[in-house]
Short mmCIF file of C-alpha atoms in Angstrom, two decimals:
data_model
loop_
_atom_site.label_atom_id
_atom_site.label_comp_id
_atom_site.label_asym_id
_atom_site.label_seq_id
_atom_site.Cartn_x
_atom_site.Cartn_y
_atom_site.Cartn_z
CA UNK L 60 106.41 101.27 89.95
CA UNK L 61 108.22 100.21 93.11
CA UNK L 62 107.09 103.07 95.31
CA UNK L 63 108.12 103.30 98.95
CA UNK L 64 105.14 103.72 101.24
CA UNK L 65 105.73 105.24 104.68
CA UNK L 66 103.12 105.47 107.47
CA UNK L 67 101.43 108.87 107.65
CA UNK L 68 102.39 109.37 111.28
CA UNK L 69 106.06 108.99 110.41
CA UNK L 70 105.75 111.60 107.70
CA UNK L 71 104.10 114.04 110.07
CA UNK L 72 106.62 113.74 112.91
CA UNK L 73 109.03 116.59 113.37
CA UNK L 74 112.47 115.37 112.37
CA UNK L 75 115.01 115.45 115.20
CA UNK L 76 118.54 116.82 114.45
CA UNK L 77 121.07 114.09 113.69
CA UNK L 78 124.66 114.37 114.98
CA UNK L 79 127.26 111.89 113.74
CA UNK L 80 129.85 111.63 116.50
CA UNK L 81 132.29 109.29 114.74
CA UNK L 82 133.32 108.35 111.21
CA UNK L 83 131.98 104.84 111.97
CA UNK L 84 128.55 106.26 112.78
CA UNK L 85 128.65 108.25 109.55
CA UNK L 86 129.46 105.08 107.60
CA UNK L 87 126.63 103.19 109.37
CA UNK L 88 124.13 105.91 108.54
CA UNK L 89 125.17 105.82 104.88
CA UNK L 90 124.71 102.06 104.78
CA UNK L 91 121.23 102.43 106.32
CA UNK L 92 120.26 104.82 103.52
CA UNK L 93 121.44 102.30 100.92
CA UNK L 94 119.85 99.29 102.59
CA UNK L 95 116.65 100.98 103.79
CA UNK L 96 114.60 101.25 100.59
CA UNK L 97 114.64 97.53 99.73
CA UNK L 98 113.55 96.68 103.26
CA UNK L 99 110.69 99.13 103.04
CA UNK L 100 109.65 97.64 99.69
CA UNK L 101 109.03 94.12 100.92
CA UNK L 102 105.50 92.83 100.24
CA UNK L 103 103.67 93.41 96.98
CA UNK L 104 100.70 95.00 98.77
CA UNK L 105 102.82 97.89 99.99
CA UNK L 106 104.43 98.33 96.58
CA UNK L 107 101.18 98.59 94.63
CA UNK L 108 99.26 100.57 97.23
CA UNK L 109 96.69 97.82 97.76
CA UNK L 110 96.94 97.62 101.54
CA UNK L 111 93.62 98.69 103.06
CA UNK L 112 93.76 98.08 106.82
CA UNK L 113 90.43 96.81 108.13
CA UNK L 114 89.14 95.77 104.69
CA UNK L 115 85.90 93.74 104.92
CA UNK L 116 83.98 91.75 102.33
CA UNK L 117 80.22 91.60 102.82
CA UNK L 118 78.31 88.59 101.47
CA UNK L 119 74.60 89.46 101.06
CA UNK L 120 73.43 85.85 101.26
CA UNK L 121 74.05 82.70 103.31
CA UNK L 122 77.33 80.77 103.62
CA UNK L 123 78.02 78.31 100.83
CA UNK L 124 76.39 80.34 98.06
CA UNK L 125 78.07 81.83 95.01
CA UNK L 126 78.67 85.27 96.51
CA UNK L 127 80.12 83.62 99.61
CA UNK L 128 82.47 81.30 97.70
CA UNK L 129 83.58 84.18 95.48
CA UNK L 130 84.25 86.50 98.44
CA UNK L 131 86.19 83.92 100.43
CA UNK L 132 88.20 82.93 97.37
CA UNK L 133 89.06 86.57 96.67
CA UNK L 134 90.07 87.15 100.29
CA UNK L 135 92.34 84.08 100.41
CA UNK L 136 93.90 84.82 97.04
CA UNK L 137 94.58 88.45 98.02
CA UNK L 138 96.23 87.40 101.27
CA UNK L 139 98.28 84.69 99.56
CA UNK L 140 99.41 87.28 97.01
CA UNK L 141 100.25 89.69 99.87
CA UNK L 142 97.94 92.36 98.49
CA UNK L 143 96.29 92.78 101.88
CA UNK L 144 96.15 91.09 105.25
CA UNK L 145 93.41 89.88 107.62
CA UNK L 146 90.47 90.52 105.28
CA UNK L 147 87.23 89.84 107.15
CA UNK L 148 84.42 88.10 105.26
CA UNK L 149 80.96 88.28 106.83
CA UNK L 150 77.44 87.27 105.77
CA UNK L 151 74.37 89.50 105.91
CA UNK L 152 71.62 87.53 104.12
CA UNK L 153 68.05 88.50 103.40
CA UNK L 154 65.63 89.35 100.57
CA UNK L 155 67.85 88.13 97.77
CA UNK L 156 70.73 90.39 98.74
CA UNK L 157 68.78 93.63 99.23
CA UNK L 158 69.24 93.57 103.02
CA UNK L 159 72.99 93.64 102.47
CA UNK L 160 72.58 96.25 99.76
CA UNK L 161 70.69 98.54 102.16
CA UNK L 162 73.46 98.11 104.74
CA UNK L 163 76.10 98.96 102.16
CA UNK L 164 74.27 102.12 101.08
CA UNK L 165 74.01 103.16 104.74
CA UNK L 166 77.80 102.86 105.10
CA UNK L 167 78.25 106.15 103.21
CA UNK L 168 81.92 107.01 102.74
CA UNK L 169 83.26 103.68 104.03
CA UNK L 170 86.17 102.85 101.75
CA UNK L 171 86.96 99.67 103.68
CA UNK L 172 83.82 97.76 102.73
CA UNK L 173 83.41 95.73 99.52
CA UNK L 174 80.20 93.84 98.69
CA UNK L 175 80.28 90.55 96.77
CA UNK L 176 77.26 90.60 94.46
CA UNK L 177 75.97 89.70 91.01
CA UNK L 178 72.98 89.36 88.72
CA UNK L 179 70.87 88.03 91.61
CA UNK L 180 70.98 91.38 93.38
CA UNK L 181 69.97 93.17 90.17
CA UNK L 182 66.86 90.98 89.98
CA UNK L 183 66.09 91.18 93.70
CA UNK L 184 66.06 94.97 93.59
CA UNK L 185 63.38 94.76 90.90
CA UNK L 186 61.18 92.03 92.37
CA UNK L 187 61.43 93.24 95.98
CA UNK L 188 60.83 96.89 95.05
CA UNK L 189 63.92 97.77 97.05
CA UNK L 190 64.27 101.42 98.06
CA UNK L 191 68.05 101.13 97.68
CA UNK L 192 69.37 100.22 94.25
CA UNK L 193 72.76 99.45 92.76
CA UNK L 194 72.75 102.97 91.31
CA UNK L 195 73.22 104.12 94.94
CA UNK L 196 76.52 102.23 95.27
CA UNK L 197 80.05 102.78 93.99
CA UNK L 198 80.78 100.27 91.18
CA UNK L 199 84.19 98.66 91.63
CA UNK L 200 84.60 95.59 89.42
CA UNK L 201 82.89 92.77 87.57
CA UNK L 202 84.90 89.72 88.53
CA UNK L 203 83.76 86.59 86.72
CA UNK L 204 81.12 84.84 84.68
CA UNK L 205 79.95 81.23 84.86
CA UNK L 206 77.33 78.81 83.65
CA UNK L 207 74.39 77.77 85.75
CA UNK L 208 73.69 74.05 86.09
CA UNK L 209 70.63 71.81 86.36
CA UNK L 210 71.09 69.23 89.11
CA UNK L 211 69.14 66.56 90.99
CA UNK L 212 69.98 64.34 93.93
CA UNK L 213 71.67 60.99 93.35
CA UNK L 214 68.39 59.26 94.28
CA UNK L 215 66.28 61.28 91.83
CA UNK L 216 64.26 59.31 89.24
CA UNK L 217 65.54 61.70 86.55
CA UNK L 218 68.69 60.24 85.03
CA UNK L 219 68.96 62.64 82.08
CA UNK L 220 67.78 66.12 81.11
CA UNK L 221 65.35 64.44 78.68
CA UNK L 222 63.78 62.49 81.57
CA UNK L 223 63.33 65.71 83.51
CA UNK L 224 61.88 67.69 80.59
CA UNK L 225 59.38 64.91 79.81
CA UNK L 226 58.04 64.92 83.38
CA UNK L 227 58.13 68.74 83.63
CA UNK L 228 56.05 69.21 80.48
CA UNK L 229 53.36 66.85 81.77
CA UNK L 230 52.68 68.85 84.94
CA UNK L 231 54.94 71.87 85.61
CA UNK L 232 53.24 72.78 88.88
CA UNK L 233 53.97 69.38 90.41
CA UNK L 234 57.72 69.63 89.84
CA UNK L 235 59.11 72.35 92.12
CA UNK L 236 62.37 73.85 90.93
CA UNK L 237 64.67 75.39 93.50
CA UNK L 238 67.05 78.27 92.91
CA UNK L 239 69.53 80.15 95.02
CA UNK L 240 68.19 83.58 94.15
CA UNK L 241 65.01 85.64 94.43
CA UNK L 242 62.69 86.01 91.43
CA UNK L 243 64.53 88.04 88.83
CA UNK L 244 67.90 86.54 89.80
CA UNK L 245 69.95 84.12 87.69
CA UNK L 246 68.69 80.90 89.30
CA UNK L 247 65.14 82.09 88.62
CA UNK L 248 65.64 83.45 85.10
CA UNK L 249 67.48 80.32 83.88
CA UNK L 250 64.63 77.83 84.54
CA UNK L 251 62.06 80.34 83.28
CA UNK L 252 63.93 80.61 79.98
CA UNK L 253 64.22 76.81 79.96
CA UNK L 254 60.47 76.49 80.48
CA UNK L 255 59.62 78.88 77.67
CA UNK L 256 61.97 77.02 75.31
CA UNK L 257 60.32 73.73 76.31
CA UNK L 258 56.83 75.07 75.58
CA UNK L 259 55.93 75.50 79.26
CA UNK L 260 54.24 78.74 80.31
CA UNK L 261 56.64 80.44 82.76
CA UNK L 262 53.71 81.44 85.00
CA UNK L 263 52.96 77.75 85.62
CA UNK L 264 56.46 76.98 86.88
CA UNK L 265 56.62 76.20 90.60
CA UNK L 266 59.76 78.12 91.52
CA UNK L 267 61.00 77.91 95.12
CA UNK L 268 63.56 80.63 96.01
CA UNK L 269 66.37 80.13 98.52
CA UNK L 270 68.77 82.72 99.87
CA UNK L 271 71.85 81.33 98.17
CA UNK L 272 73.07 78.01 96.83
CA UNK L 273 74.14 76.81 100.26
CA UNK L 274 70.57 77.01 101.56
CA UNK L 275 69.24 75.35 98.40
CA UNK L 276 71.58 72.36 98.61
CA UNK L 277 69.81 70.59 101.50
CA UNK L 278 66.49 70.72 99.65
CA UNK L 279 67.99 69.18 96.52
CA UNK L 280 69.74 66.42 98.47
CA UNK L 281 66.53 65.73 100.40
CA UNK L 282 64.39 65.69 97.23
CA UNK L 283 62.31 68.57 98.57
CA UNK L 284 62.55 70.07 95.07
CA UNK L 285 62.43 68.07 91.84
CA UNK L 286 65.57 69.79 90.55
CA UNK L 287 67.77 72.75 91.35
CA UNK L 288 69.44 75.48 89.34
CA UNK L 289 72.59 77.11 90.67
CA UNK L 290 76.18 78.00 89.80
CA UNK L 291 78.62 75.26 88.90
CA UNK L 292 81.25 76.52 91.34
CA UNK L 293 78.85 76.10 94.25
CA UNK L 294 78.16 72.40 93.67
CA UNK L 295 81.27 71.07 91.97
CA UNK L 296 82.38 69.13 95.07
CA UNK L 297 78.97 67.46 95.52
CA UNK L 298 78.84 66.53 91.83
CA UNK L 299 82.32 65.02 91.92
CA UNK L 300 81.44 63.15 95.12
CA UNK L 301 78.36 61.65 93.47
CA UNK L 302 75.87 63.32 95.82
CA UNK L 303 74.38 65.37 93.00
CA UNK L 304 73.65 64.32 89.43
CA UNK L 305 74.45 66.96 86.83
CA UNK L 306 71.85 66.93 84.04
CA UNK L 307 72.80 69.99 81.98
CA UNK L 308 74.72 73.26 81.85
CA UNK L 309 72.96 76.47 80.83
CA UNK L 310 75.93 78.09 79.09
CA UNK L 311 76.49 78.10 75.33
CA UNK L 312 79.24 75.47 75.54
CA UNK L 313 79.93 72.30 77.50
CA UNK L 314 82.05 72.70 80.62
CA UNK L 315 85.42 70.92 80.53
CA UNK L 316 85.53 67.99 82.94
CA UNK L 317 81.75 67.91 83.37
CA UNK L 318 79.79 65.14 81.61
CA UNK L 319 76.64 67.08 80.80
CA UNK L 320 75.03 68.55 77.66
CA UNK L 321 74.13 72.16 77.05
CA UNK L 322 70.47 73.16 76.95
CA UNK L 323 70.71 73.55 73.18
CA UNK L 324 72.04 70.02 72.87
CA UNK L 325 68.97 68.94 74.85
CA UNK L 326 66.73 70.61 72.27
CA UNK L 327 66.05 73.89 74.10
CA UNK L 328 66.74 77.01 72.06
CA UNK L 329 68.24 79.05 74.88
CA UNK L 330 71.38 79.53 76.95
CA UNK L 331 72.21 81.54 80.05
CA UNK L 332 75.24 82.63 82.07
CA UNK L 333 75.63 84.40 85.40
CA UNK L 334 78.19 86.98 86.53
CA UNK L 335 79.57 88.26 89.83
CA UNK L 336 81.14 91.50 90.89
CA UNK L 337 81.95 93.94 93.67
CA UNK L 338 80.40 97.26 94.70
CA UNK L 339 81.22 99.61 97.56
CA UNK L 340 79.22 102.14 99.59
CA UNK L 341 78.38 105.53 98.10
CA UNK L 342 80.24 108.71 98.99
CA UNK L 343 83.79 107.44 98.52
CA UNK L 344 86.52 109.90 97.64
CA UNK L 345 88.23 109.43 94.28
CA UNK L 346 91.30 108.16 96.12
CA UNK L 347 89.31 105.57 98.10
CA UNK L 348 87.48 104.36 95.00
CA UNK L 349 90.68 104.17 92.98
CA UNK L 350 92.45 102.24 95.71
CA UNK L 351 89.69 99.62 95.81
CA UNK L 352 89.78 99.34 92.02
CA UNK L 353 93.56 99.01 92.11
CA UNK L 354 93.25 96.27 94.72
CA UNK L 355 90.98 94.22 92.45
CA UNK L 356 93.15 94.94 89.41
CA UNK L 357 96.14 93.49 91.24
CA UNK L 358 94.03 90.54 92.44
CA UNK L 359 92.86 89.92 88.87
CA UNK L 360 96.48 89.86 87.67
CA UNK L 361 97.68 87.49 90.40
CA UNK L 362 98.51 83.84 89.67
CA UNK L 363 96.41 82.87 92.70
CA UNK L 364 93.26 84.32 91.14
CA UNK L 365 94.03 82.82 87.74
CA UNK L 366 94.29 79.41 89.41
CA UNK L 367 90.94 79.96 91.15
CA UNK L 368 89.25 80.86 87.85
CA UNK L 369 90.47 77.62 86.34
CA UNK L 370 89.63 75.49 89.39
CA UNK L 371 86.06 76.81 89.65
CA UNK L 372 85.36 76.92 85.90
CA UNK L 373 84.79 80.67 86.17
CA UNK L 374 85.28 82.73 83.03
CA UNK L 375 87.32 85.91 83.25
CA UNK L 376 84.93 88.84 82.78
CA UNK L 377 86.92 91.66 84.38
CA UNK L 378 85.52 95.18 84.11
CA UNK L 379 86.09 98.11 86.45
CA UNK L 380 84.84 101.52 87.53
CA UNK L 381 82.53 103.52 85.28
CA UNK L 382 82.40 100.77 82.63
CA UNK L 383 81.14 98.37 85.28
CA UNK L 384 78.62 101.02 86.36
CA UNK L 385 77.33 101.27 82.78
CA UNK L 386 77.09 97.47 82.66
CA UNK L 387 75.01 97.43 85.88
CA UNK L 388 72.58 99.97 84.43
CA UNK L 389 72.23 97.89 81.26
CA UNK L 390 71.67 94.68 83.28
CA UNK L 391 68.89 96.36 85.25
CA UNK L 392 67.08 97.23 82.02
CA UNK L 393 67.68 93.71 80.65
CA UNK L 394 66.22 92.03 83.75
CA UNK L 395 63.18 94.29 83.65
CA UNK L 396 62.67 93.47 79.96
CA UNK L 397 63.01 89.69 80.46
CA UNK L 398 60.59 89.66 83.39
CA UNK L 399 58.01 91.56 81.35
CA UNK L 400 58.59 89.31 78.32
CA UNK L 401 58.05 86.21 80.45
CA UNK L 402 54.93 87.71 81.98
CA UNK L 403 56.49 87.73 85.44
#
């Protein structure tokens, strides 16, 4: 388990002959052999083989969104757990995540790039008719699952989910709903399922897409949309600060610490959860793929990540490799089916 990892260049150097000129030198060399291994074993990243120099996390939407928060949390937790060092997180937004997806696919064989993604990218591939799909990537891990939330600004006239539903049913087109994903993504599917359960034709819903929850936030706060749907982890701080009013959670159960009913408690026969994961470029060697998977396995097992799950109200939904790939294929079929069922 505690393997000693030596730099490749050291292993390849031709060993020079060693001459011990004195008994004292011989004793010193023996002590170095005894002391050396523990010194080389310092740092859990080296021990587990998780160190990937130059590792980068791509976020395929704007700062402040769910993929962004997840990526930056993973990077900080990994560094705090000494699994890796100096992980770069960068944003490449556009078209619901498909711009970033295209970039990832073009990085063929790059084992130092990991893409933070989720259900939103699955939907965006469908609705944007993206040439590149998630089947073109290397599946690494599903990371977490969480409820979506229905929120309004603190100055909104809607005090409860019942107030909102009453107004929405009267004239769906006049109440724009904002979401941090393209059509087909979680923030789009959740209100469409809500509408259907409320007796509102999904085609009449005035959905306004934003490229991530961070971009959506300003429109909710400014009452540019009647209400917003996004991930709880993205808006927890604004809810606790009183800037946003939480009307409901879309998951099957109430969220601890959040004073809001589920959709079913509000009389809507539906629930919905979102998930997030990580993919890598195509063309990785087995060793490169396995090292990335091992990195996320060690991150998943770390106390730092467990604390982040609890803090953000994220549910543990860990799944790796081929099993995650099978899950992605099933999610693609599910999204296609739901969009057709809703007439979208």
